[in-house]
Tab-separated table of C-alpha atoms and ligand atoms in Angstrom:
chain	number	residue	atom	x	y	z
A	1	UNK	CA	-145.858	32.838	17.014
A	2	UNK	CA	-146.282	36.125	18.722
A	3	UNK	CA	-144.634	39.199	17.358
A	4	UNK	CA	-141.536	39.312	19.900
A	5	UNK	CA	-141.711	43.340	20.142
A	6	UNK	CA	-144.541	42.917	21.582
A	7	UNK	CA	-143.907	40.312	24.252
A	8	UNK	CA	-143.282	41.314	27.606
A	9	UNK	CA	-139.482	40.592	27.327
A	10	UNK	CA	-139.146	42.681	24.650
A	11	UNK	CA	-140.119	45.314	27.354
A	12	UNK	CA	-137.749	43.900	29.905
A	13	UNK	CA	-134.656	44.064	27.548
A	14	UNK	CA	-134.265	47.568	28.262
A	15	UNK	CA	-133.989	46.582	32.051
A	16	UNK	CA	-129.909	46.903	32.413
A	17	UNK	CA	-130.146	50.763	31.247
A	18	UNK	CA	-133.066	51.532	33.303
A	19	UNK	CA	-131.262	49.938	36.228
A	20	UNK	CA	-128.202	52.473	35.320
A	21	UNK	CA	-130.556	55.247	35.253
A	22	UNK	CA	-132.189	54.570	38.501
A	23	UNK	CA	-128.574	54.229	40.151
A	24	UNK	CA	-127.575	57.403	38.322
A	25	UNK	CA	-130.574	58.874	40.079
A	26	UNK	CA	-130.122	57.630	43.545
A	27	UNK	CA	-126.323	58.906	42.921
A	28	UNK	CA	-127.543	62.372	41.506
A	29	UNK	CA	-129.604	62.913	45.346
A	30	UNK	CA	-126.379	62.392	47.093
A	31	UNK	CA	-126.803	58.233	47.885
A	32	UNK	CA	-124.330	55.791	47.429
A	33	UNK	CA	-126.024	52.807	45.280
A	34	UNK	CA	-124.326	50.394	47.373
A	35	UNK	CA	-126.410	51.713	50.252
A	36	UNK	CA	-129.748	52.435	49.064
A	37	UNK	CA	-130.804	49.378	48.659
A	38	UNK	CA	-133.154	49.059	45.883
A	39	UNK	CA	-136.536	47.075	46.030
A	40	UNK	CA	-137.224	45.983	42.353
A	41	UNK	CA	-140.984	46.177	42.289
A	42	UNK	CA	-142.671	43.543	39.304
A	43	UNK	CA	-146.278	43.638	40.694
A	44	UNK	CA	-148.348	43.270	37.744
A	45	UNK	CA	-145.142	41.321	35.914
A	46	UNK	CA	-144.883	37.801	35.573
A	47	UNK	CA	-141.739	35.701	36.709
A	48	UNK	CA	-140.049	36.851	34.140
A	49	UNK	CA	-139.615	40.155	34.957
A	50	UNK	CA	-138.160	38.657	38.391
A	51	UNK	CA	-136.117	36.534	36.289
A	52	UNK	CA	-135.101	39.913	34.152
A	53	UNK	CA	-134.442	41.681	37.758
A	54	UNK	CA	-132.149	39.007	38.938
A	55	UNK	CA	-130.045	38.688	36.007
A	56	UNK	CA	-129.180	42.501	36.426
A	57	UNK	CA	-128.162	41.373	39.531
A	58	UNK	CA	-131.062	42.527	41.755
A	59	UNK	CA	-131.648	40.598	44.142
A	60	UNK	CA	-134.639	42.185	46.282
A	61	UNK	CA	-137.992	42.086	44.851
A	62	UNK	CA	-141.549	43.510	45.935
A	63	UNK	CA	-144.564	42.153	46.249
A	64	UNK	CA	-148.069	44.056	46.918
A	65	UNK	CA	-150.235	40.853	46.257
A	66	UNK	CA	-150.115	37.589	47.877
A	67	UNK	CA	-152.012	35.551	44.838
A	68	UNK	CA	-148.917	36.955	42.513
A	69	UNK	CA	-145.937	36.774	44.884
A	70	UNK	CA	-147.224	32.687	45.143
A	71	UNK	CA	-147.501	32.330	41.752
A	72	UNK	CA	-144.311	33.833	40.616
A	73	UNK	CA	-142.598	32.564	43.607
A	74	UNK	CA	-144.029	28.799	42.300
A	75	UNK	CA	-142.462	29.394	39.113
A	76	UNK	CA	-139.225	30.799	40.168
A	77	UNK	CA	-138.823	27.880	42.420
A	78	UNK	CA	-138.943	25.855	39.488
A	79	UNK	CA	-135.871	27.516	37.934
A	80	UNK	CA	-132.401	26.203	38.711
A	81	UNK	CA	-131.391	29.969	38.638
A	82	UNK	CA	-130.886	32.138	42.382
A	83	UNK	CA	-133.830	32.726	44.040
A	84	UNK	CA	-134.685	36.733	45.225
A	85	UNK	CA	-135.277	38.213	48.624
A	86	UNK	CA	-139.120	38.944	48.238
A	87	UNK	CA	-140.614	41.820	50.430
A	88	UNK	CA	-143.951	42.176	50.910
A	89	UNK	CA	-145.440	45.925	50.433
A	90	UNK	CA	-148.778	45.917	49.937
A	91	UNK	CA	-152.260	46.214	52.247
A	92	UNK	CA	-152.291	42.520	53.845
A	93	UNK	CA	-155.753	40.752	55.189
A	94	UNK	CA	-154.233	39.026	58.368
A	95	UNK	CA	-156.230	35.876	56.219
A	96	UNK	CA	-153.443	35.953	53.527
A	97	UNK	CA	-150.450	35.835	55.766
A	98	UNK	CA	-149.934	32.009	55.840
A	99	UNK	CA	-149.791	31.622	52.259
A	100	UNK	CA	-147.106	34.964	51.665
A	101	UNK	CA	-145.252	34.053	54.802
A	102	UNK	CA	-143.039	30.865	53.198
A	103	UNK	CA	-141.931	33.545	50.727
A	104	UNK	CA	-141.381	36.775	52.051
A	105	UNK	CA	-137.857	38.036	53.719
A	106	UNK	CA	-139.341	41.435	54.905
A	107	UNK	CA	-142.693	42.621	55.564
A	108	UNK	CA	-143.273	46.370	54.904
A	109	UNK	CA	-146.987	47.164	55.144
A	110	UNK	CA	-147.211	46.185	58.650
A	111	UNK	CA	-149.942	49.030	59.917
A	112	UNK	CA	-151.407	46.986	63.081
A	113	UNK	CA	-151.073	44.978	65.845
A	114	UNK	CA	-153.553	42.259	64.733
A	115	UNK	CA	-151.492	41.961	61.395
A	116	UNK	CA	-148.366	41.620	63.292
A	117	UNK	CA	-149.622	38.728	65.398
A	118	UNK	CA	-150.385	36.610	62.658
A	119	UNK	CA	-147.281	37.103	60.853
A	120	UNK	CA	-145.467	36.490	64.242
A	121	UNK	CA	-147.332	33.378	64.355
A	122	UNK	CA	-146.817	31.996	60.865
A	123	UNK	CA	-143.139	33.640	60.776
A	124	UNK	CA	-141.903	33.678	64.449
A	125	UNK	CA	-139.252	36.338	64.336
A	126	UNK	CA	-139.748	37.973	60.921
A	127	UNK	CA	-138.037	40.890	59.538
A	128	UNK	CA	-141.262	43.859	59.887
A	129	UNK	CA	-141.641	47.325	58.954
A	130	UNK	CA	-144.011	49.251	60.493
A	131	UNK	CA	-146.008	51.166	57.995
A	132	UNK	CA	-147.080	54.995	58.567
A	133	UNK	CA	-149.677	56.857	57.338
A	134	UNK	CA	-147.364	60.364	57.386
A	135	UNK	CA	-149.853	62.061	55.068
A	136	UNK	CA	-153.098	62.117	57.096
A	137	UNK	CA	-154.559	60.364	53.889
A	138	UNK	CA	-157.200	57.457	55.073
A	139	UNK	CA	-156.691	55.523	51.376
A	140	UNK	CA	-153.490	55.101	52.363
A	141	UNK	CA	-152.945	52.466	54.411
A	142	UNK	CA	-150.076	52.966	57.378
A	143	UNK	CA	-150.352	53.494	61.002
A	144	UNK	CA	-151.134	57.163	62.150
A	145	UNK	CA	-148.129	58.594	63.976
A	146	UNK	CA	-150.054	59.014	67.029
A	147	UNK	CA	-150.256	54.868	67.757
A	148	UNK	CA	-147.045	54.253	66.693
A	149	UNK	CA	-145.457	53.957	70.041
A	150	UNK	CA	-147.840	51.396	70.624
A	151	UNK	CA	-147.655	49.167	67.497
A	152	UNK	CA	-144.081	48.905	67.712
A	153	UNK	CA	-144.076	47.676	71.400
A	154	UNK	CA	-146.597	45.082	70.333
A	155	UNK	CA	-144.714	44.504	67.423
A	156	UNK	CA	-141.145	43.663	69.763
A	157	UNK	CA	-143.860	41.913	72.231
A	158	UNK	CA	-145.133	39.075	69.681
A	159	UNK	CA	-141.268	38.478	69.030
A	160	UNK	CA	-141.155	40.493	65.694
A	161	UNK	CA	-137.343	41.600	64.387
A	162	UNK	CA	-138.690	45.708	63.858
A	163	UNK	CA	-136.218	46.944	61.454
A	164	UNK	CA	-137.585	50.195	60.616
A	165	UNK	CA	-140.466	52.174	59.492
A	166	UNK	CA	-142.007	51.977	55.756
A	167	UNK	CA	-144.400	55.405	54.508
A	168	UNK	CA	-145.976	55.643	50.974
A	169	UNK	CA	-145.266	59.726	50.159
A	170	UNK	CA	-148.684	61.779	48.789
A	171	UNK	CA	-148.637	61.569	44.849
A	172	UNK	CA	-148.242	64.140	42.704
A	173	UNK	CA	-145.355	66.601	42.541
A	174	UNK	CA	-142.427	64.608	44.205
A	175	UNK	CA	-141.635	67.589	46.644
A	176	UNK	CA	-145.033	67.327	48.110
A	177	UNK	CA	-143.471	63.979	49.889
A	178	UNK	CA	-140.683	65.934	51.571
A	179	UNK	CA	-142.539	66.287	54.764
A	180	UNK	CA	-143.991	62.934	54.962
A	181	UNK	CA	-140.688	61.174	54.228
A	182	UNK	CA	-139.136	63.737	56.873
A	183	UNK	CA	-141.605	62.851	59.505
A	184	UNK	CA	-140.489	58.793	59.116
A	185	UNK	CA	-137.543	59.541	59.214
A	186	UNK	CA	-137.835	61.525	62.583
A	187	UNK	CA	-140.072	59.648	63.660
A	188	UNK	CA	-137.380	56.499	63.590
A	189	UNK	CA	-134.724	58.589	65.201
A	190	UNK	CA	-136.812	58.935	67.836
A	191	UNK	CA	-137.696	54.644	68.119
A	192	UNK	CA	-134.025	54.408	67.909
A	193	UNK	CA	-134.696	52.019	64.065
A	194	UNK	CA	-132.374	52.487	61.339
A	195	UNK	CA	-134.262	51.856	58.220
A	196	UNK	CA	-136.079	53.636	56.168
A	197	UNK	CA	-138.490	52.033	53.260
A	198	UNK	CA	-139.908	55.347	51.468
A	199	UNK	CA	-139.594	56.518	47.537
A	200	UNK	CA	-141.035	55.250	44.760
A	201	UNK	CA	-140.497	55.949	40.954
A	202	UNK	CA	-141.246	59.387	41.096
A	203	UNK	CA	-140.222	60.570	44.111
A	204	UNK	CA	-136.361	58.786	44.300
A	205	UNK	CA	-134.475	61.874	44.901
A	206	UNK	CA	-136.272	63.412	47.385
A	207	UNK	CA	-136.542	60.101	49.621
A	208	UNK	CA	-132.856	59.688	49.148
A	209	UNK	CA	-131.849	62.733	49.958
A	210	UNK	CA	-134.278	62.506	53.239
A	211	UNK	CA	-132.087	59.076	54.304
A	212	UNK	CA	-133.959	56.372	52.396
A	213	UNK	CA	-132.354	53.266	52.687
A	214	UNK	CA	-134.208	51.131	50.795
A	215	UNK	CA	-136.573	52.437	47.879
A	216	UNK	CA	-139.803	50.599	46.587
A	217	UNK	CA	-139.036	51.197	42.077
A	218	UNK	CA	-141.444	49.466	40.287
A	219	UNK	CA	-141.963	51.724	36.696
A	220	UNK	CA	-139.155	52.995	36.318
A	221	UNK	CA	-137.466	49.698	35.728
A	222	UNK	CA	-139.778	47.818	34.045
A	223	UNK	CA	-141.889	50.219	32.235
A	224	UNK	CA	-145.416	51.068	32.578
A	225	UNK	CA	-147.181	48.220	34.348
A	226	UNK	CA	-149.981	46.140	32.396
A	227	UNK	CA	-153.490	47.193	33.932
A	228	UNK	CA	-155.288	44.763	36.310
A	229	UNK	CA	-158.944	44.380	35.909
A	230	UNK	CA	-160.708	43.598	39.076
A	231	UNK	CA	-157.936	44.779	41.519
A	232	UNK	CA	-156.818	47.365	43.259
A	233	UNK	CA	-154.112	49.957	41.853
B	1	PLP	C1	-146.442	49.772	43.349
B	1	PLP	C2	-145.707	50.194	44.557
B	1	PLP	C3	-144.408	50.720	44.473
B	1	PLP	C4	-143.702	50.971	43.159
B	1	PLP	O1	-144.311	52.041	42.515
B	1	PLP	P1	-143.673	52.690	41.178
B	1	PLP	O2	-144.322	54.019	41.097
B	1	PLP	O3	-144.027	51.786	40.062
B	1	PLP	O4	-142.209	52.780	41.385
B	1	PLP	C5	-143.766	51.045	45.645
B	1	PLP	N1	-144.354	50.860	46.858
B	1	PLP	C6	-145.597	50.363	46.982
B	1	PLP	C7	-146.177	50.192	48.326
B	1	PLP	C8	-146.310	50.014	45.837
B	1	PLP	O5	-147.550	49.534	45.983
């Protein structure tokens, strides 16, 4: 027997009053919680943090790896219980997308054409993001402003359903993402797209109160996430 305080769902009991605090939060900036929608991020979880998620009664759930989102998507299937809207947000190899794409309900991290085209091909007419790089940082992943115009016409082109635009703010103090969350959102007034995937953990207020309306909150629901040796993040 393992010592249940230290199990992983020990950890995930304290989901339901995280959950409250993160809607108190997204309340606090001047959202409504019914409108924000909130992306419950279990990367580095198992399924049972999914399983945790959708008993609080969250139902979408991100993704930045395609070996996890198969394996917890395998075991979820295997439940009798509802099954979540996953949304892919991590850096995607164009190799990956046919195994993620019998899963995945939105794709956020969409930062070029090439990626796009596969996707269209394995998912004709999936839900995309189009990811920006609004902080001029290379390790970040995202399209740079300047080809935007482009992507997103190649995007439509290949048949994609472009919902909105998707940034990843700078880290470090959470007003240092102002301007890059204010630049996607200009920048999607001026595509005519209505959503807005931006926000994390630490940076929920300010991305809500810059129009977020759908935030990426992996920590603080489920607590510090267990390290990964060998991978990225
Ligand atoms: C991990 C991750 C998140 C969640 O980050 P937290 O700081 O744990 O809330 C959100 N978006 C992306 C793209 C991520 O990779």
């Amino acid at each position: 027997m393992v010592d249940a305080a230290a199990t992983p769902s020990a950890a995930l009991a304290g989901l339901p009053e995280r959950l409250a605090a993160v809607r108190a939060r997204i309340e606090r900036a001047g959202g409504d919680p019914e409108r924000v929608r909130l992306v419950a991020v279990t990367k580095g979880f198992g399924a049972d943090a999914v399983r945790a998620a959708l008993a609080a009664g969250l139902t979408d759930i991100g993704e930045s790896y395609v070996q996890e989102l198969e394996a917890k998507a395998g075991e979820l299937a295997d439940d009798d219980g509802p099954l979540p809207t996953w949304h892919f947000i991590g850096r995607l190899q164009r190799n990956k997308v046919r195994k993620a794409a019998p899963h995945v309900g939105l794709w956020h991290s969409v930062d070029r054409l090439s990626l796009g085209v596969e996707i269209a091909r394995q998912a004709p007419g999936a839900a995309v993001f189009a990811q920006v790089n609004t902080t001029d940082e290379d390790q970040k992943g995202g399209c740079p402003p300047t080809l935007l115009p482009a992507l997103l016409d190649g995007l439509r082109d290949v048949g994609l359903d472009v919902r909105g635009l998707m940034t990843i703010g700078p880290a470090g103090d959470p007003e240092d993402a102002r301007p890059a969350f204010r630049r996607l959102r200009e920048l999607a007034d001026a595509h005519g797209l209505r959503e807005l995937s931006m926000g994390m953990s630490d940076d929920i207020e300010v991305a809500v109160d810059e129009g977020a309306t759908m935030i990426r909150v992996g920590g603080a629901l489920f607590g510090p996430r267990p390290a990964r040796p060998g991978m990225r993040h």
